[in-house]
Structure formats: C-alpha cells, structure tokens
Amino acid sequence: MAKVGLEAIYWHEGEEKMQSLLHVPPIDNPTKPGLSAHAQRLLHSSSLLALGALDEQGRPWTTLFGGEPGFARSLGQSVVGVKALGAPRYDPVLNTLLRPGRKSDEIAKEWPPKDFSALGIHLATRDRVKLFGKILVGGIVGGELEDKNPQNAAAEVQMVLAVQGSLGPGNCPKYLNKKEILAATPKPIILSETLPLTEPALNLLAKADVFFITSHHPSHMSTNYRGGPPGFIRIEKNDASGVLLVYPEYSGNRFYQTLGNLYLDPRAGLVVPDFDTGNVLYMTGATEILCGRDAAATLPRSSLAVQIRIDAVRFLQNTLPFRGKIGERSPYNPPMRYLATEHTASTRQHSHPSPTSATLLKRDILTPTVARFRFNISPFPTTLWEPGQHVALSFASELSGGYAHMADSDPQSLNDDYIRTFTVSSPPLPHDSFEITIRNVGTVTKFLFRYNIRAGLEIPLLGFGGSFAVEQPMKTGIVPFVAGGVGITPLLAQLHVLDLARLRLFWTINIRDINFVVRTLEDHTALAPSTAVFVSGITESTDDNDLARVIYIENLGAKVTRRRILEEDIKAAQEGLGDAWYICTGTALRTKLVEWLEGKEVIYEDFNY
C-alpha cells in the first residue's frame, strides 16, 4: 500500500493570486496533513461523500455517494475505506477509477494511485470535511462494470483512500440548507449524455439549492460545495452553439481554494443531485472567473461569479441511493441573482464610462413609510435616461462594515453588496437630477430616511436600466394601469408624455399611505378623473385626518372605493379598455391580476432585477 505523505500544506500560487486579487489579508492555510482527528470525527458523521477525480483526458468529474453515517470510515494511519452503492457503468468518476471487466465479488488489486478529492458532509447538521490524496484500490462487489443487465446497474463500490490533507474547522457551512438523508433503492437509467441540456436536466438546475464541484492543481485536487436559494445556478446559454452556466460566489471563508485551482486550471467537474427523485446531473467543462464589473455585467449585484462552458454531460435517473427531506433553510442565503440576459436587452443596466456620483439634495416625507428623494448627477450626463427606467446606486461605502465570515445576528448582511435599484419617479428633464419615491422597508431605505441631509451624501451611480414604458398606440383607446402602493412610481415618470384622458389608473393603497395619493393628485391634477383608488386598512380607529384625505381625493375628481381591489372591480372595468394591461404591484396581487385578466395582454414591472 502506498505511503501517505504528511508534509505541511501551504497555499499554492493560484490560491495566493486569488487572495491577492480579492484583498485578503495574509492567512495561514488551515488544511492539516493527513486525516486529522477532528476531520476523522466529521467524516464518520457524514451521510454524503462527494468524490472528484480526473478522467483519461484530464477532465475533472464529481460523483456523490450517500448512506448511513459511517459508510466512509478511517482505517488508521490517514487511510479511509468507503463502502457505498453506486452506478459504476454510468458514473463518470467510477468509470475512470474502476477498470472494466471486474468479476462479481472481486475487489481490485492495487494499481498506480490516482488523485482524488472529497467532501464529506452531513446536511442535517451542516458538518463537513474536505479531503484530498490518492485512491489506492477500488472495485465492485456484486456486479461488473461492463454488465449490460439493467437490473445490475447499481452495485456496491468499495475503495481505499490515502488522505494527504484534510480541512474540517474553517470549511464554510453558511449556504447549506439542512436536509435529512434517507436511504432509497437506486435503479439507474441513463437519460441523456448529449448537449444541449434536456428539459428534465434544466428543471433539475432550476430547483437545485446545492451542487458539488471538483477542481485540480498538481499539488492536490479540491472538492467543495456551492449552495444558495433554489435555482441559484443560472443558465446563460443552452443551444447548439454551447451550454453556459453561471453561479455567484458568495462571501465565505476567503480561502479561495476552488477558485485558486480554477485560476491556474479552468477545468471543473460538477454533480447536481435531485434529493426528491434520485436523479443526478454530471457535468464537466471550462470555467472563467468573473470579478468586479465583469461579474456585475453578467450577474447583476454580484462582485464575484463563475461562468462554466459545459463540454460533456451525463444525466441519470433514479441513481442516488438516498433522498433528502428538506429542513431548515440557511439564513445566509441571499436573494436570487438573475442574469442580465434573463431580461430584455432594454432592461440591462448601462454603466457610465466614467465614475458618476449622485448627491442627495432633498427628502420629502410623504407618509410615515413613503418618501421622495431628489439626487443631483455629477459629472453632467451625456445621455438621458428614459421614463420607466430604474437607477442603480451603491451604498457600500456608507453601509458596508467590512469582511466578516459569520454574522448570526444579521446573516443577510454578509451577502449584501448594498447596491440597490430604484424606479425613477421623475421625468428625464432636467437631466442633471432625478427623483426616486420609495417605501422604508430595508437597510438602505432606512438609511436614506434617517440620513442628515445637511451632512451631505454622495454615492456612486452605477447606471440606468430597465424598460417599463406605457404605450398609447391608438388615438382613442384607453390604457389601463394597476398600481399597488409605490408601484405608481414608473407611471409618475411618464405622465408628462401620456394623454391622461386615455389612461385608466387603478391604484390600491393602504390608508396609512393615503397622503401619498393626495400629494400625487395635487401634483398632477389632470390625473384625478382617470383614477380609481382602492383604500384598504380603514377601521374604527382610523385617524380622522386620513379619513378627511379620502374625501378630499374624491373632491379632486378621483373615484374612491373603501376596500381592497377585487376581481369584480377588474371584470367590471374591462369594457371599453384596451387589451394591454400594465401592472406594477407586489407578487401576490400580480398573480391574482394575471388570473383575473385571462385572455388579456399583461405587461408588468419585473422586480427580480
């Protein structure tokens, strides 16, 4: 049996380069030689083991084993034994490691050791351990690699691993959603091994909240996980010209072991498990690390991301010998980040070629939770934004507290880049200033509501983007617009170019924000006759001043209904209105409106940008 080297482990040049690029202070490599005592304990408690290896073409692949904790155990002297169910005929890693033609119940004799890396993980507790080293021996029990009988596609696999390095403490668990791993009987069937990805494979990516990735460096390989909200792996392209995937690199321990490997050797192998069905997607390809503006241009609101061009794929059905029952979702998972290409070309954010700043000039409190803010742009912009667009502003210099690995009191803050997009609520003239009208609902808006304007606030303006333009193509047609609360803002920027007599506004709002309606109709008196206001939240304890404002709105010429908007209101209003309905509301109301407007063209603002 080959000896296990126990030399000290240092950062290699790729890891050092990534740490330097991302301004990481000097730190020691916490990876321990061999299998440390703590790593051994973590391995014994692992119910999953992701294993990576190189195929004959030098391409990394990753596979995933699962079972009762203990299926991977220490045999002493930094040697680990693995005994688990697998699909040797179809699994690209097992194809590589196990030579064909093994007889039933025969364990392979030694062959030249092969590089491996692994991640042991127990999703019920988020405990995990990284390993790398050499595979000394392996084989199949109860089957043959070239057995064509589909009943024998699943077989017990046994391997002996010599661990040269392990990392337990310090391996980041932040983006793991807890799962209880339950045993299942696999019946592997190959569904696809050609590109582009099939619809079932795309569906798996759309719901996946974790995948495992293997990368390679001559000193050692690395297998790790990437987790996030379901669907955080985005599909940039999937056609005959190629397959491109992109995922965000969230804030972690800043070791950058995977990215350090990819910096020097861009090849990577991924495995994406379906914990519901046992299906599994294996992929290998070439990566590109996207930093700063490159990351934000591809995956807005990201400062670091990885793009993967898929070269080969295998999609298998009912192959995993386990299922996963979802438990607690990680509080550290940030909101979904969508590709710029997932929006139309006109919705992409266009950055100014030179640094541009926005200076806060005025704050106008409209209601206790809604306010209007005016900003000046410097230097003087060379192009105008369009009505219905949003502005992207960075508040990082004001709100970022610097790097922190964990922050249990406010976990979302670790992945908050403090970049916000707000719909511009003013017309583009004069074009050296703009207004946003926003609700106080989060960290950035709270900051703006409380900021002392006299102190001066100047923040980076990243650009204008989006497109939510109301069109009135016919001279006689009436265009309906449904707004929920501050959803009126994209319309406000367009009132100066619209024929308000041919606009029908349905505005649903809570009584606490009724002064927002008052101020809007006072500023745009011609809008009142075209407006139907639905006021919710009125009770016996409602303030008399707010009730008086409701009457005042009626006197301005608007129709007021003292309840929330209902399906009957939309159905009754459809006669005489155009077939295209514009909607800017919260998701719940929008879903109802789409149902109520069946057969109509529904155009709505996309808040996912």
Steps between C-alpha positions, in 0.01 A plus 500: 500500500629844409625718784313814594708818497456724804688809390380847600250651254540855372300718263593444138545784253142491374355531849742779585411681178127488571551613859710789373249598232222502759704684765513222759746571785777240538368182662646155557358199317284317759516172305662232716731226368338158491168429669484711815312370804230763455469424129465132584209571734330714239549233235343233720190718545463576128195365318626623160840479332571697183803351323698656216753355256649563155406295195747382237477839327592681820145632550365519857175324584313479830274227633291468815461208740255485790382279779499455874784694667801272518497372141829690470729420793858532612705182474791656690813689396307753286344226291125500436274220382182571303218250452193635321250434223589647163431475128840391366385459142366856469683700766785695330719492812456127553559443128834672547606334823379144452641301214243308289457127516511452876335177602221488753616509864852584386681796657763652274862453584726803533561716197695825465337741752263754347440854626173563677329768704188465710253684717331313781184674611209446736220728387293450814763689701696673218819330623752444221860400437725537195752231402753445225758237420532176303258219425697185571255228405138459396254259353142382462326245719209310352531616142722582205576835344409368154192308614225600254213369713306809616410317820870508592564868422526574873771323698701534817824689449796470732805725502804564716618863515832633625427844645783750456312805629178582684309812597226491760481820707491805277318330213206734450146360564305820446302422185394144578129432539447226755371165374430164656658229285282190459598171335349412162540218248668621179407371156734699274396585146693735274270770364741714302869550430480759223487879492306725516342414833158336485188645657512262802864598563405868482218437745748347743725805477199724555430347840852404615617672818840329514758348268847357545801614299846350446805691383861397447851615583812283468558523876147390586141495379206667672134402532261740665136600496319809382159572647235768484133555434335251263600583142809703591684329210397712204488380138657762275483293182372156404487438127691337216778757533576402858392489863600776743415495870572775753487495877582770758792459741356614831701636790677211677817421692711665226739207463416484127626144462259417219549832323877474552499170315275637226726804460781268388293219345151611395356151468234396752268207561154545651237268639147626564280266705121486502415419860135437409537247217854363523582636156849645458671728249874462436680772306857595414624813328720807496445791736563871495525696825310828479605779738370850563336663200525180295299315763242777533460526122410131478329446835382838633560567871794256501862595548629145449355224283605195298394428144524138380501384138376141515697254284341169601198387697324194635148516638385191689165400642445347847873454556559637849457250785339764719242775512512828690219636718529878517554658839609846606609727219819693555434855623815605314360428153461833319212582264515351152738667259383495141710524185499823306402291197188376678356846439441657162782698348332823603491393866873459533673746720728735310793629700652838437849478346640740760430499876166667566361602835158591634473767770192508721334844471159466660281260698122540498317279753162419344373251759660333803636229268525666155734780399631670187873566457663730246860441389737705288720320243868583459670522259233631267353195318547480125185293444152513650332212672157399375170520689429167665866415565670435833822637645764283668672660799778362721480565874793267583732780616235618746364170629754221451664400824788321332561126485348261752484125454186439706241744636223310673330820619454617139597217261369674187748784551793279398374480144357848483699695242287805587423559134137591450285567194216749536247598237548864401178688581584829324513585129848521339501880490696666644740214441761601759270378777243228566256389767413166655187435707551208735360317799706455815540121500868411543853593595563747218160668509521535878838666451353749253201579720726576799797664329584857595484675163701792632796266542505439125466161333681411179481140374606319179239494225550175312261566217143510373319199358171321464203577280141535614358749253124541471394517136186663361506383137146602406359850522174381655597190703511518882802336662450344847775509768473320835731626775551366849634757747834635375442303179374831361863622465575388140178668387589827674807541279282465188197716578646795311499306170166316540151605404347472849147498355590167338650353817307308766690466828392242759700583813473279806651641817485467877340782697829569677644616164198700387695826506718356221188497282413854607841635412506317167160629387587852616817487290313353201146639516408367155556146624217501756205446260680195356571347841317240709650468850441190713574578865557206735568491873218736607376416850307671780829627638617658172624854550243768412760689296552195278124461454481866403774441242287226344213747457743759364616251234138453394461878476804512272305282256631150573267206568564345843403150617556440872637145477767307315464434129306186407450287191156650446659846470732386225228306316259794509764744376616303197231624265629792296862448604786373287617139498845592635502544880800646681560375854746610767408331828635251748531139394184373677267757344671469164434125499131564564482769234650272238227245581225764492626634167504167319503562127648848537858605436658565841814713516659533841803642670762234584626545857754215465775709342 
